[in-house]
Coordinates of C-alpha atoms in Angstrom, one line a residue:
M187 CA 48.3 72.7 22.0
K188 CA 45.8 73.4 19.5
N189 CA 46.1 70.9 16.3
I190 CA 45.0 71.2 13.0
E191 CA 44.4 69.0 10.3
L192 CA 45.8 69.2 6.7
T193 CA 47.0 67.4 4.3
T194 CA 50.7 67.5 4.5
S195 CA 50.8 69.5 1.2
Q196 CA 48.6 72.0 2.4
A197 CA 50.9 72.2 5.7
L198 CA 53.8 72.4 3.7
F199 CA 52.5 75.4 1.8
R200 CA 50.6 77.4 4.5
F201 CA 54.1 76.9 6.1
L202 CA 55.8 78.2 3.4
D203 CA 53.6 81.5 3.2
N204 CA 54.2 82.5 6.7
Q205 CA 58.6 82.5 6.2
Y206 CA 60.1 85.9 6.5
I207 CA 63.6 87.4 6.9
N208 CA 65.3 90.3 8.6
Y209 CA 68.2 91.6 7.1
D210 CA 70.0 94.5 8.6
G211 CA 66.1 95.3 10.2
E212 CA 64.5 94.9 7.3
E213 CA 61.5 91.9 7.4
I214 CA 61.1 90.7 4.0
K215 CA 58.3 88.2 2.8
F216 CA 61.0 85.3 1.5
I217 CA 59.2 82.8 -0.4
E218 CA 56.9 84.3 -2.9
G219 CA 55.6 82.0 -4.8
I220 CA 55.9 79.0 -7.1
S221 CA 56.8 77.8 -11.0
G222 CA 56.3 74.7 -12.1
I223 CA 54.3 71.8 -14.3
F224 CA 51.8 69.8 -13.1
G225 CA 51.8 65.9 -13.5
H226 CA 51.3 62.7 -11.4
G227 CA 52.9 62.8 -8.6
C228 CA 52.5 66.4 -7.7
V229 CA 48.9 67.8 -9.4
L230 CA 46.8 66.2 -7.1
G231 CA 48.1 66.6 -3.6
M232 CA 50.3 69.3 -3.9
G233 CA 48.2 70.7 -6.9
E234 CA 44.7 70.8 -4.7
A235 CA 46.9 72.7 -1.8
L236 CA 48.0 75.2 -4.6
E237 CA 44.8 75.8 -5.8
S238 CA 43.2 76.3 -2.7
M239 CA 45.8 79.1 -1.9
S240 CA 46.5 80.9 -5.0
E241 CA 45.5 84.6 -4.3
S242 CA 48.5 84.2 -1.8
F243 CA 50.7 82.0 -3.4
K244 CA 51.1 82.4 -6.9
F245 CA 51.9 79.8 -9.1
Y246 CA 53.7 80.2 -12.9
R247 CA 52.9 77.7 -15.1
V248 CA 56.4 76.9 -17.3
S249 CA 56.8 75.2 -21.0
N250 CA 59.9 73.1 -19.2
E251 CA 60.3 71.9 -15.5
Q252 CA 63.9 73.3 -16.2
G253 CA 62.7 76.5 -16.8
A254 CA 60.7 76.1 -13.5
G255 CA 64.2 76.1 -11.5
H256 CA 66.0 78.6 -13.8
I257 CA 63.2 81.3 -13.1
A258 CA 63.3 80.4 -9.2
T259 CA 67.2 81.2 -9.5
G260 CA 66.8 84.0 -11.7
F261 CA 64.6 85.6 -8.9
A262 CA 66.8 84.7 -6.2
K263 CA 69.5 86.5 -7.8
Q264 CA 68.0 89.4 -8.8
S265 CA 66.2 89.8 -5.5
N266 CA 69.9 89.7 -3.5
R267 CA 69.0 86.0 -2.1
K268 CA 66.2 88.1 -0.1
R269 CA 63.7 86.3 -2.2
M270 CA 63.2 83.2 -3.3
L271 CA 60.7 81.2 -5.7
C272 CA 60.1 77.0 -5.9
A273 CA 59.7 74.8 -8.2
T274 CA 57.5 72.0 -8.4
S275 CA 57.1 69.0 -10.9
S276 CA 55.7 65.2 -11.6
V277 CA 57.2 62.2 -11.0
G278 CA 60.4 60.8 -13.3
P279 CA 61.2 63.0 -16.5
G280 CA 60.0 66.1 -15.2
A281 CA 61.8 65.6 -11.7
M282 CA 64.7 64.8 -13.5
N283 CA 63.8 68.2 -16.1
M284 CA 64.4 69.9 -12.8
V285 CA 68.4 68.8 -11.9
T286 CA 70.4 71.2 -14.1
A287 CA 68.2 73.5 -12.3
A288 CA 69.3 72.7 -9.1
A289 CA 72.9 72.3 -10.2
T290 CA 72.6 75.9 -11.2
A291 CA 71.4 77.5 -8.2
T292 CA 73.8 75.6 -5.9
A293 CA 76.9 76.3 -8.0
N294 CA 75.9 80.4 -7.8
R295 CA 74.8 80.1 -4.3
I296 CA 71.4 81.2 -4.8
P297 CA 68.3 79.8 -2.9
A298 CA 65.7 77.6 -4.7
L299 CA 63.6 75.3 -3.1
F300 CA 62.5 72.1 -5.3
L301 CA 59.6 70.5 -4.8
P302 CA 59.2 66.8 -7.1
G303 CA 57.0 64.8 -7.1
D304 CA 58.0 60.8 -6.3
I305 CA 56.8 57.6 -6.1
F306 CA 54.4 55.9 -3.6
A307 CA 55.8 55.7 0.0
S308 CA 53.7 53.0 0.8
R309 CA 55.4 51.2 -2.6
Q310 CA 51.9 49.0 -2.6
P311 CA 51.1 50.2 -6.4
D312 CA 55.0 49.6 -7.3
P313 CA 56.1 50.2 -10.2
V314 CA 54.2 53.4 -10.9
L315 CA 54.1 55.3 -14.4
Q316 CA 57.8 57.0 -15.0
Q317 CA 59.4 54.8 -12.2
V318 CA 62.7 52.9 -12.3
E319 CA 63.2 50.7 -10.4
Q320 CA 66.8 49.2 -9.1
E321 CA 66.8 45.6 -8.1
H322 CA 69.9 46.4 -5.2
D323 CA 67.4 49.1 -3.5
H324 CA 64.1 50.2 -3.3
S325 CA 64.4 52.9 -1.3
I326 CA 65.2 55.1 -4.3
S327 CA 63.8 56.7 -6.7
S328 CA 65.0 58.9 -9.3
N329 CA 64.5 61.9 -7.2
D330 CA 67.9 60.7 -5.4
A331 CA 69.5 62.6 -8.2
F332 CA 69.4 65.6 -6.7
R333 CA 71.2 64.4 -3.8
A334 CA 74.0 65.5 -5.7
V335 CA 73.6 69.0 -6.4
S336 CA 71.8 70.3 -3.2
K337 CA 72.5 71.6 -0.3
Y338 CA 69.8 69.8 1.5
W339 CA 68.0 66.8 0.5
D340 CA 64.9 65.3 2.2
R341 CA 62.4 62.6 1.2
I342 CA 59.0 62.9 3.3
V343 CA 57.6 59.5 3.4
R344 CA 55.6 60.2 6.9
P345 CA 53.5 63.1 7.3
E346 CA 55.2 64.4 10.5
Q347 CA 58.2 64.6 8.4
L348 CA 57.7 67.7 7.0
M349 CA 58.1 69.9 10.4
S350 CA 61.6 68.8 10.6
A351 CA 62.7 68.8 7.0
A352 CA 60.8 72.0 6.7
I353 CA 62.8 73.6 9.1
N354 CA 65.8 72.0 7.7
A355 CA 65.2 73.7 4.5
M356 CA 65.2 77.0 6.1
R357 CA 68.0 76.5 8.1
V358 CA 70.0 76.3 4.7
L359 CA 67.6 78.4 2.7
T360 CA 68.7 81.2 4.6
D361 CA 72.5 80.8 5.6
P362 CA 74.8 83.0 3.7
A363 CA 77.6 80.4 4.1
L364 CA 75.2 77.5 3.1
T365 CA 72.5 78.4 0.5
G366 CA 72.3 76.6 -2.9
A367 CA 69.3 74.1 -3.8
V368 CA 67.4 72.4 -1.4
T369 CA 65.1 69.7 -2.5
L370 CA 62.3 67.8 -0.3
A371 CA 61.0 64.8 -2.4
M372 CA 57.4 64.1 -2.1
P373 CA 56.0 61.1 -2.2
Q374 CA 52.4 61.1 -4.0
D375 CA 50.5 59.2 -1.1
T376 CA 52.3 61.4 1.6
A377 CA 51.7 64.5 0.0
A378 CA 47.8 64.1 0.0
E379 CA 47.6 62.3 3.7
V380 CA 45.9 64.1 7.0
Y381 CA 48.1 64.6 9.9
A382 CA 47.0 66.7 12.8
Y383 CA 49.8 69.4 12.6
P384 CA 51.0 71.3 15.8
E385 CA 48.9 75.5 15.2
T386 CA 52.8 76.8 16.3
F387 CA 54.1 74.8 13.3
F388 CA 52.8 77.6 10.8
A389 CA 53.2 81.0 12.9
K390 CA 55.1 83.4 11.6
R391 CA 58.9 82.4 11.1
V392 CA 61.4 85.1 10.7
H393 CA 64.9 83.9 9.9
Y394 CA 67.8 86.6 10.6
I395 CA 70.4 86.9 8.2
Q396 CA 73.2 87.1 10.4
R397 CA 76.7 89.1 9.5
R398 CA 79.4 87.0 10.7
P399 CA 82.1 89.1 11.8
V400 CA 85.9 88.8 12.0
A401 CA 87.3 86.6 14.4
P402 CA 88.9 88.9 17.4
G403 CA 92.2 89.8 16.4
L404 CA 92.5 88.5 13.0
A405 CA 91.8 91.8 11.4
E406 CA 94.9 93.0 12.8
I407 CA 96.7 90.1 11.4
V408 CA 95.8 90.5 8.0
A409 CA 96.3 94.0 8.1
Q410 CA 100.3 93.3 9.4
K411 CA 100.6 90.9 5.9
I412 CA 99.0 93.4 3.9
A413 CA 101.1 96.3 5.2
G414 CA 104.2 94.2 3.7
K415 CA 103.1 94.0 0.7
K416 CA 103.9 96.6 -2.0
R417 CA 101.3 95.8 -5.3
P418 CA 97.8 94.1 -3.6
L419 CA 94.7 93.5 -5.4
I420 CA 91.3 92.9 -4.8
I421 CA 88.7 90.5 -6.3
V422 CA 85.5 91.3 -6.0
G423 CA 83.1 88.2 -5.9
G424 CA 79.2 87.4 -5.6
G425 CA 79.5 87.8 -2.1
V426 CA 80.1 91.2 -2.2
R427 CA 77.0 91.8 -3.9
Y428 CA 75.0 90.1 -2.0
S429 CA 76.6 91.3 1.2
E430 CA 75.9 95.0 -0.4
A431 CA 79.5 95.9 0.2
W432 CA 79.7 98.0 -2.9
E433 CA 80.5 101.1 -0.8
E434 CA 83.3 99.7 1.5
V435 CA 85.0 98.1 -2.0
E436 CA 84.6 101.8 -3.6
N437 CA 86.4 103.5 -0.1
F438 CA 88.7 101.0 0.5
A439 CA 90.3 100.9 -3.0
A440 CA 90.4 104.4 -3.0
K441 CA 91.8 105.1 0.6
F442 CA 94.8 102.7 0.3
N443 CA 95.0 102.9 -3.9
I444 CA 94.4 99.0 -4.3
P445 CA 92.8 98.0 -7.7
F446 CA 89.9 95.5 -8.0
S447 CA 89.1 93.5 -10.2
E448 CA 85.8 91.6 -10.7
T449 CA 84.1 88.2 -11.2
Q450 CA 80.9 87.3 -13.5
A451 CA 78.7 87.3 -10.0
G452 CA 80.3 90.5 -8.6
K453 CA 80.8 92.6 -11.9
G454 CA 78.7 95.6 -12.0
I455 CA 78.1 96.5 -7.9
V456 CA 80.9 99.2 -8.9
D457 CA 80.4 101.2 -12.3
W458 CA 83.2 100.3 -14.8
D459 CA 84.3 103.9 -14.4
H460 CA 85.6 103.9 -11.1
E461 CA 89.3 104.9 -11.0
Y462 CA 90.4 101.2 -9.5
N463 CA 88.0 99.0 -11.2
L464 CA 90.0 97.3 -13.8
G465 CA 86.9 94.8 -14.9
G466 CA 86.8 91.1 -15.6
I467 CA 89.7 88.7 -14.5
G468 CA 91.2 86.1 -15.6
T469 CA 90.7 83.8 -19.0
T470 CA 87.4 86.0 -19.5
G471 CA 89.3 89.5 -17.9
T472 CA 90.6 92.2 -19.5
L473 CA 94.1 93.5 -20.0
A474 CA 93.8 95.3 -17.3
S475 CA 93.6 93.0 -14.8
N476 CA 95.6 90.5 -16.0
R477 CA 99.0 92.1 -16.2
I478 CA 97.8 93.6 -12.7
A479 CA 97.0 90.3 -11.6
R480 CA 100.7 88.6 -13.3
E481 CA 102.6 90.9 -10.5
T482 CA 100.3 91.2 -7.4
D483 CA 102.2 90.4 -4.2
C484 CA 98.6 90.0 -2.0
L485 CA 95.5 89.1 -3.0
L486 CA 92.3 90.2 -1.8
A487 CA 89.6 87.2 -3.0
I488 CA 86.7 88.6 -1.4
G489 CA 83.0 86.7 -1.7
T490 CA 84.5 84.4 -4.3
R491 CA 84.3 80.8 -5.4
L492 CA 87.9 81.2 -7.1
N493 CA 86.7 79.1 -10.4
D494 CA 89.2 78.3 -13.1
F495 CA 88.1 81.3 -15.4
H496 CA 88.9 84.0 -12.7
T497 CA 92.3 82.3 -11.6
A498 CA 93.1 81.4 -15.1
S499 CA 93.6 77.6 -14.0
K500 CA 95.4 79.0 -10.7
W501 CA 98.2 80.8 -13.9
A502 CA 96.9 84.2 -13.4
F503 CA 99.2 85.0 -10.3
Q504 CA 103.0 84.7 -10.8
N505 CA 104.8 86.7 -8.2
P506 CA 106.4 83.9 -6.0
E507 CA 105.9 86.2 -3.3
L508 CA 102.1 86.0 -3.5
T509 CA 99.7 85.9 -0.3
V510 CA 96.1 85.0 -0.5
I511 CA 93.3 86.4 1.4
G512 CA 90.4 84.5 1.4
I513 CA 87.5 86.5 2.7
N514 CA 84.0 84.2 2.5
V515 CA 81.3 83.5 4.7
N516 CA 81.6 79.8 3.1
P517 CA 84.9 78.2 4.4
M518 CA 85.2 75.8 1.4
D519 CA 85.5 79.0 -0.6
A520 CA 87.8 81.3 2.0
Y521 CA 90.8 78.3 2.2
K522 CA 91.0 78.3 -1.6
L523 CA 94.8 79.2 -3.3
D524 CA 96.1 78.2 0.1
S525 CA 94.5 81.3 1.3
I526 CA 94.3 83.1 4.9
P527 CA 91.1 82.3 5.7
V528 CA 88.9 85.1 7.2
L529 CA 85.6 83.3 7.7
A530 CA 83.4 86.9 7.9
D531 CA 80.8 89.0 6.1
A532 CA 82.3 91.2 3.3
K533 CA 81.3 94.5 4.6
L534 CA 82.1 93.6 8.3
A535 CA 85.4 92.5 7.0
L536 CA 86.4 95.3 5.2
Q537 CA 85.1 97.6 7.5
E538 CA 87.8 96.4 9.7
L539 CA 90.5 95.9 8.1
Y540 CA 90.0 99.6 6.8
S541 CA 90.2 100.5 10.1
C542 CA 93.4 98.7 10.9
L543 CA 95.3 100.2 7.9
E544 CA 93.9 103.5 8.3
K545 CA 96.1 103.0 11.6
I546 CA 99.0 101.8 9.9
G547 CA 99.1 104.7 7.5
Y548 CA 99.3 102.1 4.9
K549 CA 99.5 102.8 1.3
A550 CA 100.0 100.3 -1.9
E551 CA 102.8 101.2 -4.1
Y552 CA 101.1 101.8 -7.6
S553 CA 102.0 105.1 -9.2
D554 CA 99.7 105.8 -12.1
E555 CA 100.1 102.8 -13.7
I556 CA 96.4 101.8 -12.6
K557 CA 95.1 105.1 -14.6
S558 CA 97.9 103.9 -17.7
I559 CA 96.6 100.8 -17.9
K560 CA 92.7 101.7 -17.5
D561 CA 93.3 104.1 -20.8
E562 CA 95.1 101.2 -22.5
W563 CA 92.1 99.2 -21.8
N564 CA 89.7 101.4 -22.5
L565 CA 90.9 102.2 -25.9
E566 CA 90.7 99.1 -26.8
V567 CA 87.0 98.6 -25.5
D568 CA 86.0 101.3 -27.9
R569 CA 88.1 99.7 -30.8
L570 CA 86.5 96.4 -30.1
C571 CA 82.6 98.0 -29.4
E572 CA 83.2 99.7 -33.1
A573 CA 84.6 96.8 -35.0
E574 CA 83.5 96.5 -38.5
S575 CA 82.0 93.6 -40.5
V576 CA 83.8 92.2 -43.1
E577 CA 81.0 90.7 -44.4
P578 CA 77.9 92.2 -45.8
G579 CA 74.7 91.3 -43.9
K580 CA 76.7 90.4 -40.9
M581 CA 77.6 92.6 -37.8
T582 CA 80.5 91.7 -35.3
Q583 CA 79.2 90.9 -32.2
T584 CA 81.5 93.1 -30.2
K585 CA 79.8 95.7 -32.4
V586 CA 76.2 94.0 -31.5
I587 CA 77.6 94.5 -27.7
G588 CA 79.0 97.9 -28.0
M589 CA 75.4 99.4 -30.0
M590 CA 73.4 97.9 -26.8
N591 CA 75.8 99.3 -24.3
N592 CA 75.8 102.7 -25.7
G593 CA 73.3 103.9 -25.9
G594 CA 70.8 101.2 -27.7
I595 CA 69.6 100.3 -24.6
A596 CA 68.5 101.8 -20.8
D597 CA 71.5 102.2 -18.5
N598 CA 69.3 101.2 -15.7
A599 CA 68.0 97.6 -17.9
I600 CA 69.1 94.3 -17.3
I601 CA 71.5 92.3 -19.0
V602 CA 71.1 88.8 -18.6
C603 CA 73.3 85.9 -20.2
A604 CA 75.0 82.6 -19.4
S605 CA 76.5 80.4 -21.8
G606 CA 78.8 80.7 -24.8
S607 CA 81.4 83.6 -26.0
L608 CA 79.1 86.1 -25.2
P609 CA 79.6 85.9 -21.5
S610 CA 83.7 86.4 -21.6
D611 CA 82.7 89.3 -24.5
L612 CA 80.4 90.8 -21.7
E613 CA 82.8 90.6 -18.7
R614 CA 85.3 91.9 -20.8
I615 CA 83.7 94.4 -22.5
W616 CA 80.2 95.7 -21.0
R617 CA 80.2 99.1 -19.0
T618 CA 78.1 98.9 -16.3
R619 CA 76.6 102.1 -15.2
S620 CA 74.0 101.3 -13.1
R621 CA 73.7 98.8 -10.2
H622 CA 72.8 95.2 -10.2
T623 CA 72.2 95.5 -14.0
Y624 CA 74.7 92.8 -14.7
H625 CA 72.8 89.3 -14.4
L626 CA 75.3 86.6 -15.4
E627 CA 74.7 83.2 -14.5
Y628 CA 78.6 81.3 -15.0
A629 CA 79.3 79.8 -12.1
Y630 CA 77.7 76.5 -13.9
S631 CA 77.6 78.5 -17.5
C632 CA 74.7 76.6 -17.8
M633 CA 72.6 77.1 -21.9
G634 CA 69.3 77.5 -21.4
Y635 CA 69.4 79.8 -18.4
E636 CA 69.0 83.0 -19.9
I637 CA 65.0 83.2 -21.2
P638 CA 63.7 81.9 -18.0
G639 CA 67.0 83.6 -15.8
A640 CA 65.7 86.7 -17.5
I641 CA 61.6 86.0 -16.7
G642 CA 63.1 85.5 -13.0
A643 CA 64.4 89.1 -13.2
K644 CA 62.0 90.8 -14.5
L645 CA 59.5 89.5 -11.3
A646 CA 62.2 90.3 -9.1
E647 CA 62.4 93.8 -10.8
P648 CA 59.3 94.8 -12.8
D649 CA 60.2 98.7 -13.1
R650 CA 63.4 97.7 -15.7
D651 CA 63.6 96.5 -19.1
V652 CA 65.0 93.4 -19.0
W653 CA 67.1 92.3 -21.5
V654 CA 68.4 88.6 -22.6
L655 CA 72.1 88.4 -25.0
M656 CA 72.1 84.9 -26.0
G657 CA 73.9 82.7 -28.8
D658 CA 71.7 81.0 -31.7
G659 CA 73.1 77.5 -30.1
T660 CA 71.5 78.3 -27.0
Y661 CA 68.3 79.5 -28.0
L662 CA 67.7 76.6 -30.2
M663 CA 68.6 74.3 -26.6
Y664 CA 66.1 76.5 -24.7
H665 CA 63.5 79.1 -25.8
Q666 CA 60.2 77.8 -24.8
E667 CA 59.7 79.8 -21.4
I668 CA 59.0 82.8 -24.5
V669 CA 55.4 81.1 -24.2
T670 CA 55.5 81.5 -20.3
A671 CA 56.6 85.1 -21.0
I672 CA 53.6 85.8 -23.0
Q673 CA 50.9 84.1 -20.7
E674 CA 52.0 85.8 -17.8
G675 CA 52.5 89.4 -19.5
I676 CA 56.1 89.6 -18.5
K677 CA 57.8 92.1 -20.7
I678 CA 61.8 90.8 -22.2
N679 CA 63.6 91.3 -24.7
I680 CA 65.8 88.8 -26.8
V681 CA 68.4 89.7 -29.2
V682 CA 69.9 86.5 -30.4
V683 CA 73.2 86.7 -31.7
D684 CA 73.5 84.1 -35.1
N685 CA 77.4 83.0 -35.5
G686 CA 76.5 79.5 -37.0
G687 CA 76.2 77.4 -34.1
W688 CA 78.3 76.8 -30.5
Q689 CA 81.7 79.1 -32.0
C690 CA 83.0 79.2 -28.5
I691 CA 83.5 75.3 -28.3
D692 CA 84.2 75.5 -31.8
N693 CA 87.3 78.5 -30.7
L694 CA 88.4 75.8 -28.0
Q695 CA 88.5 73.1 -29.9
T696 CA 91.0 74.4 -32.9
S697 CA 93.0 76.2 -30.3
Q698 CA 94.1 72.9 -29.1
G699 CA 94.8 71.8 -32.8
I700 CA 91.8 69.8 -33.4
P701 CA 90.4 70.1 -36.9
R702 CA 87.1 71.8 -36.6
F703 CA 84.3 68.8 -36.0
G704 CA 80.7 69.0 -35.0
C705 CA 80.5 72.1 -33.1
E706 CA 79.0 74.3 -36.2
L707 CA 75.4 74.5 -37.2
R708 CA 76.0 72.8 -40.7
Y709 CA 74.4 70.5 -43.4
R710 CA 76.1 67.2 -43.6
N711 CA 78.7 66.7 -46.1
E712 CA 77.7 64.2 -48.4
E713 CA 81.4 63.8 -49.6
T714 CA 83.2 64.2 -46.2
R715 CA 80.3 62.9 -44.4
R716 CA 81.3 65.4 -42.3
L717 CA 79.0 68.3 -40.9
D718 CA 81.6 70.5 -42.9
G719 CA 78.8 71.8 -45.5
E720 CA 77.2 75.5 -45.4
Y721 CA 75.4 76.8 -42.8
V722 CA 72.0 76.0 -41.9
P723 CA 69.9 79.5 -42.5
I724 CA 67.6 79.6 -39.6
D725 CA 65.0 82.4 -39.3
F726 CA 64.9 83.0 -35.5
A727 CA 62.8 86.1 -36.2
M728 CA 60.4 83.7 -37.4
N729 CA 60.3 81.8 -35.5
A730 CA 59.5 84.5 -32.1
K731 CA 56.6 85.5 -34.3
S732 CA 55.0 82.1 -34.7
Y733 CA 55.1 82.5 -30.9
G734 CA 53.5 85.9 -30.9
C735 CA 56.5 88.1 -30.1
D736 CA 57.4 91.1 -32.0
S737 CA 60.6 90.5 -34.1
W738 CA 63.1 91.6 -36.3
R739 CA 65.8 89.9 -38.5
V740 CA 68.5 92.5 -38.5
T741 CA 71.6 92.6 -41.1
C742 CA 73.2 95.7 -40.6
E743 CA 73.8 98.7 -37.8
E744 CA 70.9 100.9 -38.8
E745 CA 68.6 98.0 -39.1
F746 CA 69.6 97.1 -35.1
T747 CA 69.4 100.5 -33.8
E748 CA 65.9 101.0 -35.4
A749 CA 65.2 97.3 -34.0
L750 CA 66.4 97.9 -30.4
Q751 CA 64.0 101.3 -30.3
Q752 CA 61.1 99.5 -31.3
A753 CA 62.2 96.9 -29.3
A754 CA 62.5 99.1 -26.6
Q755 CA 58.8 100.7 -27.3
S756 CA 57.0 97.1 -28.0
K757 CA 54.6 95.7 -25.4
K758 CA 55.0 92.6 -26.4
I759 CA 58.1 90.0 -25.5
T760 CA 60.6 90.5 -28.7
V761 CA 63.5 88.8 -30.1
I762 CA 66.2 90.3 -32.4
D763 CA 67.6 87.8 -34.6
V764 CA 71.3 89.4 -35.3
K765 CA 73.3 87.6 -37.8
S766 CA 76.4 87.9 -37.1
V767 CA 80.3 86.9 -38.5
V768 CA 81.8 83.9 -37.7
K769 CA 85.1 84.5 -34.9
S770 CA 84.7 88.2 -34.1
M771 CA 84.4 87.9 -30.8
T772 CA 87.3 88.9 -27.8
D773 CA 90.2 87.2 -27.5
G774 CA 92.3 85.9 -24.1
Y775 CA 93.9 88.9 -23.4
E776 CA 97.3 87.7 -21.9
T777 CA 95.8 84.8 -20.0
W778 CA 95.6 81.2 -20.0
W779 CA 92.7 78.5 -19.4
R780 CA 93.5 74.4 -19.1
A781 CA 91.9 72.1 -20.8
G782 CA 91.9 68.6 -21.2
T783 CA 94.2 68.6 -24.2
P784 CA 95.7 65.2 -25.7
E785 CA 99.0 63.9 -24.8
L786 CA 98.7 61.5 -27.8
S787 CA 97.1 62.7 -31.2
K788 CA 98.0 61.6 -35.1
T789 CA 97.5 65.1 -35.6
Q790 CA 100.9 67.1 -35.5
A791 CA 98.9 70.7 -34.0
V792 CA 97.4 68.4 -31.0
M793 CA 100.5 67.3 -29.9
D794 CA 102.2 71.3 -30.4
A795 CA 98.8 72.4 -28.5
S796 CA 99.5 70.1 -25.9
A797 CA 103.2 71.1 -25.2
V798 CA 102.0 74.0 -24.8
M799 CA 100.2 73.2 -22.4
Q800 CA 102.5 71.3 -20.3
K801 CA 104.3 74.5 -20.5
Y802 CA 101.7 76.6 -19.3
L803 CA 101.5 73.9 -16.3
K804 CA 104.6 74.3 -15.1
D805 CA 103.8 77.8 -14.1
A806 CA 100.9 77.5 -12.9
K807 CA 100.2 77.5 -9.0
Q808 CA 99.4 73.9 -7.4
Y809 CA 97.3 73.6 -4.6

C-alpha cells in the first residue's frame, strides 16, 4: 500500500474534496468549499492547507463565524441537501460563535461540517490564548459546547484519528435520517503534524443516498387504517421536499380527496393554488388548515418534526377518534404524537400507500367544503395584502408582503426569512408559484440567519434572484455579512420591515397580560425609568449605504414599488428600509400556542391569561 505524507489539515481537505453522493442515479460533488474566519488555531494548519488547494476547494471569508455556519446551512438547504459547505474558526470565541449556527443546522436536519480550531493536544503550552481551563477536566475545551448541538462530534488529537473521524462524519452528513451539524475539533498542533496516510483514504468516494422502503406488509396495514377514516389530513413537511415527493403528494391528494397542510419546511414544494393545498398549519397556520385539522380523524404526518407551532402545542387536533400516521426516515420524528410509525422515504411510502388505497377504492368523505374554506381563506389573504396604513409615512406589514408577492418580485425569486412575526405572516399569506422559492429557517427560528442564509441560497442557485425579508430587530442583531456579499460579488436584496423592535415577542408578552416591557426599541423614559419613551429612529437605508449598497427608505406604496423595481435592476446588494405600522401583522386564526404564562402574579390580567392557558391545556393532547 502506498502512503502519502501530509499534515492532518492537508489530508482532511484532500479527503473532503473527493466526496460525492449518488442520488437516484445522479452523481454530485458533495462538498463545495468552506467559509470562516482565520485566527490562531486554524490559520496555520488549516489555513495553509486551504491556501494550497484554493482552486478546487473555495474559501469564503465572512464577518462573523456564526455567519459562516449559516451560509453553509443556507447553501445545503437550497441545494436540497445534495451539496454542502464547511465552516471553520479560531479557538475560543470564534468557535463559540459557530455553536448557534451548528444548532440551527441540526434543528433543521441540514448537513454542515464545523471545523473549529482547538487548544493544543500536547497541552504543553497550556493555557493558550482564549483557552477556558477547567480544574476538574483538562481534556475538555470550549469546543465541547458543540456536543449538545452536533449529530456527530469528535476531537482529532492524533493525525491517524482523522481517517475514522472523517469517514464517520460523512456517514452522518449523507444519512437523511441522521444529518445535521457535524463537528470535528482540530487541536492546532495536531492540525499541523505530518503523517503517512494510505493513498486509498483519498480515493474518490461515492455515498449512495438510499431511499428507505416501507417494511413488507406495513403499507397494507396503514392503508386499512386510513380506509376506516372519513376526514384525513396530510401534513407536508421538509422530508417531502428532500425526498422530492411533491408529485406524489399532489397525486395522492387528488386521487383520494385528501387535503394537505404545510409546515415552514414543506411550504412551496406544491403551488399555493393546488385545489387541496390548505396552506400553513397550527399557530402560524391558515384558517382553512386549522378548521380542517380540528375535525380530522386521521393525520398523515409526512417528513415533519411536528413542532409545537405546527401542532399548536398538541391542541390543533380535537377529534377523539384521531389516528396519527408518522411517515419519516427519522424514527424519533415518526413516533411523535403516539403515531403509527412508518420508517420510510416519503416518496416510496406515498407510492405504496397510493397503490394500496387505489385497490381498496378509497375516497375521503369531504364534499365541497375544501373549496369553500379555501375560497374563504383566499378572500382573507387578499384583504390582508391590501390592508392600508392608518399612519401617514408607514405601511402595513401585510401590505409589504402582498406587494412583494403579487408582482413586486419575480415568481421564481427565492424569499429568505427566519424569525420574528414575518415567518408567521409568510406561512399564512405568501403564495408560492414556483418550486424551491420559499426558504424559511424556522426549526430554530434563529435571528441572524437571514442575510448569511440568503448568501448560501444564492451560492446554491446563482441564476435566481434572492430576497431577504427581515425585521429591524433581526437586522440590528446580524447584518455584517452584507460585507461578505459585497466582497464576493453575491447579489442579494434585503427588505427591512422597521416596526420599532421585537413586536412578535411584545405580542406574546402583552397577550399574556404582562405590561409592555423591554421588547420595543424605545428611549429610556426618565420619569418612569422604563424603556417606554419615543421610538428610536434608525435609518437602515443609510446604514446599508455606508457598506456600499444601493438603498432606499420608503414610507408609502409608490416609493416601495419603485424601490423594488430599482433593486431588481441594480447590480449591487440592495437594502430597502420600509417603515411599518406597529402590530400590522397577521393574527392567530382559531389556534393556540402554549407559553410559560405565570401562574401567580400581582397583575390581574396575567392571572386571567393563566386561567385561559389552563383551559386550553385540558384540551391539548398529552403524549
